[in-house]
Short mmCIF file of C-alpha atoms in Angstrom, two decimals:
data_model
loop_
_atom_site.label_atom_id
_atom_site.label_comp_id
_atom_site.label_asym_id
_atom_site.label_seq_id
_atom_site.Cartn_x
_atom_site.Cartn_y
_atom_site.Cartn_z
CA UNK A 1 95.94 174.85 60.60
CA UNK A 2 99.31 173.78 59.70
CA UNK A 3 102.14 172.01 61.53
CA UNK A 4 105.63 171.76 60.32
CA UNK A 5 107.02 168.27 60.15
CA UNK A 6 110.01 167.25 58.41
CA UNK A 7 110.25 170.61 56.22
CA UNK A 8 106.42 169.91 55.11
CA UNK A 9 103.69 172.07 55.85
CA UNK A 10 101.14 169.57 57.20
CA UNK A 11 97.38 170.50 57.10
CA UNK A 12 94.65 168.77 58.99
CA UNK A 13 92.13 169.89 56.15
CA UNK A 14 94.61 169.41 53.29
CA UNK A 15 96.91 166.15 54.14
CA UNK A 16 99.92 165.46 51.75
CA UNK A 17 99.02 161.62 51.61
CA UNK A 18 96.26 159.82 49.37
CA UNK A 19 95.14 156.63 48.33
CA UNK A 20 94.21 156.10 44.55
CA UNK A 21 93.02 152.88 42.72
CA UNK A 22 93.97 152.32 39.27
CA UNK A 23 91.10 150.29 37.30
CA UNK A 24 91.92 147.76 34.71
CA UNK A 25 88.46 147.28 33.72
CA UNK A 26 86.78 150.58 33.95
CA UNK A 27 83.52 151.72 32.41
CA UNK A 28 80.38 153.89 33.53
CA UNK A 29 78.63 151.78 35.82
CA UNK A 30 74.69 151.18 34.81
CA UNK A 31 73.57 150.61 38.33
CA UNK A 32 75.01 153.85 39.38
CA UNK A 33 73.06 155.67 36.61
CA UNK A 34 69.68 155.30 38.21
CA UNK A 35 70.43 158.53 40.54
CA UNK A 36 73.73 160.09 39.12
CA UNK A 37 72.64 162.92 36.89
CA UNK A 38 76.00 163.37 36.36
CA UNK A 39 76.93 160.17 34.34
CA UNK A 40 77.21 160.47 30.57
CA UNK A 41 77.06 157.55 28.05
CA UNK A 42 80.11 156.64 26.22
CA UNK A 43 80.79 158.17 22.81
CA UNK A 44 81.80 154.40 21.46
CA UNK A 45 80.98 151.04 22.80
CA UNK A 46 84.90 149.96 22.85
CA UNK A 47 84.79 149.19 26.53
CA UNK A 48 88.57 147.96 26.13
CA UNK A 49 89.69 151.34 24.82
CA UNK A 50 87.60 153.47 27.54
CA UNK A 51 89.50 151.07 30.34
CA UNK A 52 92.60 151.86 28.68
CA UNK A 53 92.07 155.47 28.77
CA UNK A 54 90.81 155.58 32.67
CA UNK A 55 93.99 153.50 33.25
CA UNK A 56 96.23 156.16 31.77
CA UNK A 57 94.53 159.01 33.44
CA UNK A 58 94.75 157.40 36.76
CA UNK A 59 98.62 156.92 36.02
CA UNK A 60 99.07 160.29 34.86
CA UNK A 61 97.22 161.75 38.07
CA UNK A 62 99.53 160.15 40.55
CA UNK A 63 102.43 161.17 38.56
CA UNK A 64 101.15 165.09 38.67
CA UNK A 65 100.27 164.47 42.35
CA UNK A 66 103.69 162.94 43.30
CA UNK A 67 105.60 165.87 41.33
CA UNK A 68 104.02 168.30 43.88
CA UNK A 69 105.35 166.45 46.40
CA UNK A 70 101.94 164.55 47.36
CA UNK A 71 102.44 161.09 48.40
CA UNK A 72 100.39 158.69 46.41
CA UNK A 73 99.53 154.97 47.42
CA UNK A 74 98.22 153.30 44.22
CA UNK A 75 96.31 150.01 44.27
CA UNK A 76 95.42 148.19 41.26
CA UNK A 77 92.05 146.73 40.54
CA UNK A 78 91.99 144.05 37.98
CA UNK A 79 88.48 142.61 38.81
CA UNK A 80 85.82 143.21 36.23
CA UNK A 81 82.92 143.21 38.83
CA UNK A 82 83.98 146.67 40.19
CA UNK A 83 83.47 149.43 37.32
CA UNK A 84 83.40 152.58 39.92
CA UNK A 85 86.49 151.17 41.81
CA UNK A 86 88.47 154.24 40.83
CA UNK A 87 86.19 156.41 43.38
CA UNK A 88 87.62 155.06 46.75
CA UNK A 89 86.28 157.76 48.77
CA UNK A 90 82.89 156.47 48.64
CA UNK A 91 83.69 153.19 50.99
CA UNK A 92 86.43 154.38 53.37
CA UNK A 93 87.50 157.50 54.92
CA UNK A 94 90.64 158.08 57.41
CA UNK A 95 90.63 160.57 60.53
CA UNK A 96 93.37 162.34 62.25
CA UNK A 97 92.22 160.75 65.62
CA UNK A 98 93.46 157.30 64.13
CA UNK A 99 90.03 156.32 62.99
CA UNK A 100 89.09 154.33 60.01
CA UNK A 101 85.45 154.31 58.86
CA UNK A 102 84.00 152.02 56.22
CA UNK A 103 80.50 152.96 54.81
CA UNK A 104 77.24 151.42 53.59
CA UNK A 105 77.05 151.57 49.74
CA UNK A 106 73.93 152.43 47.83
CA UNK A 107 74.91 150.72 44.79
CA UNK A 108 74.97 146.85 44.90
CA UNK A 109 77.78 146.27 42.81
CA UNK A 110 79.91 149.06 44.49
CA UNK A 111 79.87 146.87 47.91
CA UNK A 112 82.49 144.76 46.29
CA UNK A 113 84.79 147.81 46.28
CA UNK A 114 85.71 147.37 49.85
CA UNK A 115 89.01 145.78 50.38
CA UNK A 116 90.87 144.30 53.28
CA UNK A 117 94.19 144.84 51.78
CA UNK A 118 93.72 148.47 51.69
CA UNK A 119 92.67 148.70 55.38
CA UNK A 120 95.61 146.19 56.17
CA UNK A 121 98.08 148.74 54.43
CA UNK A 122 96.56 151.64 56.16
CA UNK A 123 96.99 149.83 59.78
CA UNK A 124 100.44 148.73 59.06
CA UNK A 125 101.83 152.16 58.00
CA UNK A 126 99.78 154.71 59.95
CA UNK A 127 98.62 155.09 63.54
CA UNK A 128 95.09 153.49 63.54
CA UNK A 129 93.24 153.10 66.72
CA UNK A 130 89.91 152.18 65.86
CA UNK A 131 88.00 150.92 62.76
CA UNK A 132 84.23 151.80 62.56
CA UNK A 133 82.11 149.72 60.01
CA UNK A 134 78.74 150.98 59.03
CA UNK A 135 78.40 148.35 56.02
CA UNK A 136 75.85 146.24 58.05
CA UNK A 137 73.30 149.33 57.53
CA UNK A 138 73.01 148.18 53.93
CA UNK A 139 70.85 145.37 55.11
CA UNK A 140 68.30 147.88 56.27
CA UNK A 141 68.72 149.88 53.18
CA UNK A 142 70.51 152.65 55.13
CA UNK A 143 73.32 154.18 53.01
CA UNK A 144 76.30 156.89 53.44
CA UNK A 145 78.61 156.95 51.03
CA UNK A 146 81.51 158.31 52.82
CA UNK A 147 82.97 161.89 51.60
CA UNK A 148 81.33 161.37 48.58
CA UNK A 149 78.06 161.76 50.59
CA UNK A 150 79.69 164.09 53.07
CA UNK A 151 82.09 167.10 52.97
CA UNK A 152 83.99 167.42 55.88
CA UNK A 153 85.64 170.67 57.60
CA UNK A 154 88.16 168.49 59.62
CA UNK A 155 89.58 171.56 61.49
CA UNK A 156 86.20 173.03 62.86
CA UNK A 157 84.56 169.39 63.32
CA UNK A 158 81.72 170.23 60.93
CA UNK A 159 80.12 167.47 58.39
CA UNK A 160 77.85 169.07 55.69
CA UNK A 161 75.72 166.57 53.57
CA UNK A 162 72.96 166.80 51.17
CA UNK A 163 69.94 164.29 51.41
CA UNK A 164 69.84 161.73 48.99
CA UNK A 165 69.44 158.13 48.24
CA UNK A 166 73.35 158.01 49.29
CA UNK A 167 73.22 160.05 52.37
CA UNK A 168 70.64 158.68 55.07
CA UNK A 169 69.82 161.18 57.74
CA UNK A 170 70.25 158.53 60.73
CA UNK A 171 73.39 157.23 59.17
CA UNK A 172 74.65 160.85 58.76
CA UNK A 173 73.80 161.51 62.53
CA UNK A 174 75.30 158.42 63.88
CA UNK A 175 78.57 159.29 61.95
CA UNK A 176 78.90 162.74 63.40
CA UNK A 177 78.06 161.06 66.97
CA UNK A 178 80.74 158.53 66.78
CA UNK A 179 83.41 161.12 65.21
CA UNK A 180 82.37 164.26 67.07
CA UNK A 181 81.18 166.16 64.10
CA UNK A 182 78.41 168.79 64.22
CA UNK A 183 75.96 167.61 61.34
CA UNK A 184 74.64 170.10 59.03
CA UNK A 185 72.21 168.58 56.46
CA UNK A 186 70.18 170.18 53.66
CA UNK A 187 68.39 169.59 50.32
CA UNK A 188 70.55 170.09 47.15
CA UNK A 189 69.02 169.92 43.58
CA UNK A 190 69.06 170.73 39.95
CA UNK A 191 67.02 173.02 38.20
CA UNK A 192 64.71 170.02 37.26
CA UNK A 193 64.38 169.11 41.25
CA UNK A 194 66.43 166.24 41.06
CA UNK A 195 68.42 165.59 44.00
CA UNK A 196 72.31 165.88 43.92
CA UNK A 197 73.55 162.54 44.39
CA UNK A 198 76.79 163.51 46.39
CA UNK A 199 77.47 166.55 48.22
CA UNK A 200 81.06 166.65 46.83
CA UNK A 201 79.99 167.57 43.61
CA UNK A 202 78.55 170.62 44.63
CA UNK A 203 80.80 171.82 47.77
CA UNK A 204 84.36 171.60 48.47
CA UNK A 205 85.81 172.68 51.71
CA UNK A 206 89.76 174.03 51.74
CA UNK A 207 91.87 175.63 54.64
CA UNK A 208 90.82 178.90 53.82
CA UNK A 209 87.71 178.92 51.12
CA UNK A 210 85.20 176.95 49.97
CA UNK A 211 83.73 176.16 46.55
CA UNK A 212 79.61 175.84 46.76
CA UNK A 213 76.57 176.48 44.63
CA UNK A 214 74.12 178.06 47.00
CA UNK A 215 71.51 178.48 44.29
CA UNK A 216 71.01 174.56 44.40
CA UNK A 217 70.00 174.66 47.85
CA UNK A 218 66.08 175.20 47.59
CA UNK A 219 65.34 175.59 51.13
CA UNK A 220 65.95 179.23 52.13
CA UNK A 221 66.52 178.61 55.83
CA UNK A 222 68.82 175.64 55.25
CA UNK A 223 70.74 177.81 52.73
CA UNK A 224 71.49 180.61 55.08
CA UNK A 225 72.56 178.16 57.73
CA UNK A 226 75.28 176.42 55.74
CA UNK A 227 76.31 179.68 54.38
CA UNK A 228 76.65 181.15 57.87
CA UNK A 229 78.29 178.21 59.13
CA UNK A 230 80.86 178.57 56.65
CA UNK A 231 81.38 182.11 57.11
CA UNK A 232 81.56 181.73 60.79
CA UNK A 233 84.18 179.22 60.18
CA UNK A 234 86.46 181.92 58.56
CA UNK A 235 86.10 180.56 55.18
CA UNK A 236 85.88 182.77 51.97
CA UNK A 237 83.06 181.60 50.03
CA UNK A 238 83.30 181.35 46.12
CA UNK A 239 80.29 180.78 44.65
CA UNK A 240 79.59 178.47 41.39
CA UNK A 241 76.69 178.18 39.12
CA UNK A 242 74.84 174.97 38.65
CA UNK A 243 76.24 174.85 34.98
CA UNK A 244 79.61 174.79 36.73
CA UNK A 245 78.93 172.05 39.23
CA UNK A 246 77.60 169.68 36.13
CA UNK A 247 81.25 170.68 34.85
CA UNK A 248 82.63 169.32 38.18
CA UNK A 249 84.13 172.48 39.32
CA UNK A 250 82.80 171.85 42.79
CA UNK A 251 84.37 168.54 42.77
CA UNK A 252 87.71 169.41 44.07
CA UNK A 253 90.27 168.85 46.75
CA UNK A 254 92.84 170.74 48.49
CA UNK A 255 96.11 169.04 49.37
CA UNK A 256 99.64 169.88 50.63
CA UNK A 257 102.68 169.48 48.42
CA UNK A 258 106.01 170.63 49.15
CA UNK A 259 105.12 173.97 47.63
CA UNK A 260 102.20 174.47 49.86
CA UNK A 261 98.53 174.10 49.52
CA UNK A 262 97.28 172.90 46.05
CA UNK A 263 93.76 172.79 44.86
CA UNK A 264 93.29 169.57 42.78
CA UNK A 265 90.56 169.71 40.07
CA UNK A 266 89.97 168.59 37.00
CA UNK A 267 90.50 170.19 33.51
CA UNK A 268 86.85 170.13 32.70
CA UNK A 269 86.08 171.76 35.87
CA UNK A 270 89.39 174.12 35.56
CA UNK A 271 87.77 175.56 32.29
CA UNK A 272 84.58 175.93 33.21
CA UNK A 273 85.84 178.48 36.20
CA UNK A 274 85.83 182.38 35.43
CA UNK A 275 88.90 184.63 35.62
CA UNK A 276 87.67 186.05 38.77
CA UNK A 277 86.88 182.54 40.53
CA UNK A 278 90.45 181.25 39.51
CA UNK A 279 91.94 184.47 40.70
CA UNK A 280 90.17 184.29 44.30
CA UNK A 281 91.12 180.41 44.70
CA UNK A 282 94.97 181.13 43.56
CA UNK A 283 95.20 183.62 46.37
CA UNK A 284 94.87 180.69 48.76
CA UNK A 285 96.13 177.87 46.82
CA UNK A 286 97.89 176.58 43.52
CA UNK A 287 95.63 175.53 41.09
CA UNK A 288 96.33 172.15 39.53
CA UNK A 289 93.97 170.97 36.70
CA UNK A 290 94.50 167.18 35.75
CA UNK A 291 92.69 165.78 32.62
CA UNK A 292 90.24 162.90 33.59
CA UNK A 293 87.66 163.15 31.01
CA UNK A 294 87.12 159.62 30.78
CA UNK A 295 86.37 159.04 34.18
CA UNK A 296 84.06 161.43 34.45
CA UNK A 297 81.94 159.64 31.81
CA UNK A 298 80.96 157.57 35.23
CA UNK A 299 79.74 160.91 36.80
CA UNK A 300 82.34 161.55 39.15
CA UNK A 301 85.87 163.60 38.66
CA UNK A 302 89.27 163.86 40.29
CA UNK A 303 88.18 164.54 44.02
CA UNK A 304 86.13 161.15 43.95
CA UNK A 305 89.33 159.37 42.57
CA UNK A 306 91.29 160.66 45.86
CA UNK A 307 90.93 159.03 49.28
CA UNK A 308 92.82 161.35 51.78
CA UNK A 309 94.98 160.22 54.23
CA UNK A 310 94.52 161.97 57.57
CA UNK A 311 96.37 159.39 59.79
CA UNK A 312 99.82 159.82 61.56
CA UNK A 313 102.51 157.90 59.98
CA UNK A 314 104.08 155.23 62.23
#
C-alpha cells in the first residue's frame, strides 16, 4: 500500500523515516548473553576500539540510508550503562494511527535505554495521539521486547511472535488487543532446541515478500498456520536456512527511499544469501547491504538498529 506525498512513495509497511542511536560505549552485553545465542565474544578485550568501531558503523549506516532518501534521526548515547542502546527498536515502536508503545525489557540493564527525549522529539515532530506504556509489566517478570519480539504486518494488521523469555504470551495478547492486530504466536528454535530469542532474527516482512526460516518452527500445526497466514496476505515466501539465520539473513527491514523500496540488510547476511534468493528479493526491492560486523557481536544486526517511524509528520 503506497501513498504518494511530495513525490515520495510512502508505504505503511516500509516507512521512509527512522530513528537510530549512536553508542559511544558499545560492547556485547553480558546480561543479554544468557539467552541470546547470536551473541559472540569479542576477538580482543580492547573495548575502546570496539566502541569506536561500533560508533563508526552506525554513522556509516545512517549516511547510507540518507543517501537513499531515507530520513534518519540520530540520537547520541554517551552513557556507559547501556551497552545495547544501539538497538532502540526493542524498547519502543510507532504506529500509523498515532500511537507510541514502550515495552517491558527482559534484561535489567536494557531498561535504562528508555529515553524521554526520544519520546518528546517524536511528539514534537509527529502526530502522536496516545502513548501506551507496558514497562510496568517488568515488576511481574512479564516481557515483550518491541519489534524484536514481534514482527508486524502493518498493512494486514497481523502480529507474529516466537515464544521466548522476551515475548510473553499475555503481553503479546495485550498488545494485539490494544493496537488491533491479529496475534499469531509460535515456537521457534535452533537445531539444539534452544528458543530463538527474538522473532525478528528469523523473520522479515516486507510489502510483497517475507524472509523466514520455517524449518525452525518445530510444531507442524503452528508452521502451517504461519505459512498460510503469510500466503493469504499475498506475500512471496522466500525460505531461509537456519545457517543463514545465524548469519542474520532474517534480520532485515524494508524502507522506502527516493528510489522506491529498499531491503536494508547487513553485509554478513547479504553474503550468506544464495543467488536465487537475491534474485527473488531484487524483483521486489533494491538490496542495500551495510557492514555492521562489530555491532553483530552483540547478537543483533541492522534491523535491530533501526526503529521505524510510522507516524505522520506534523
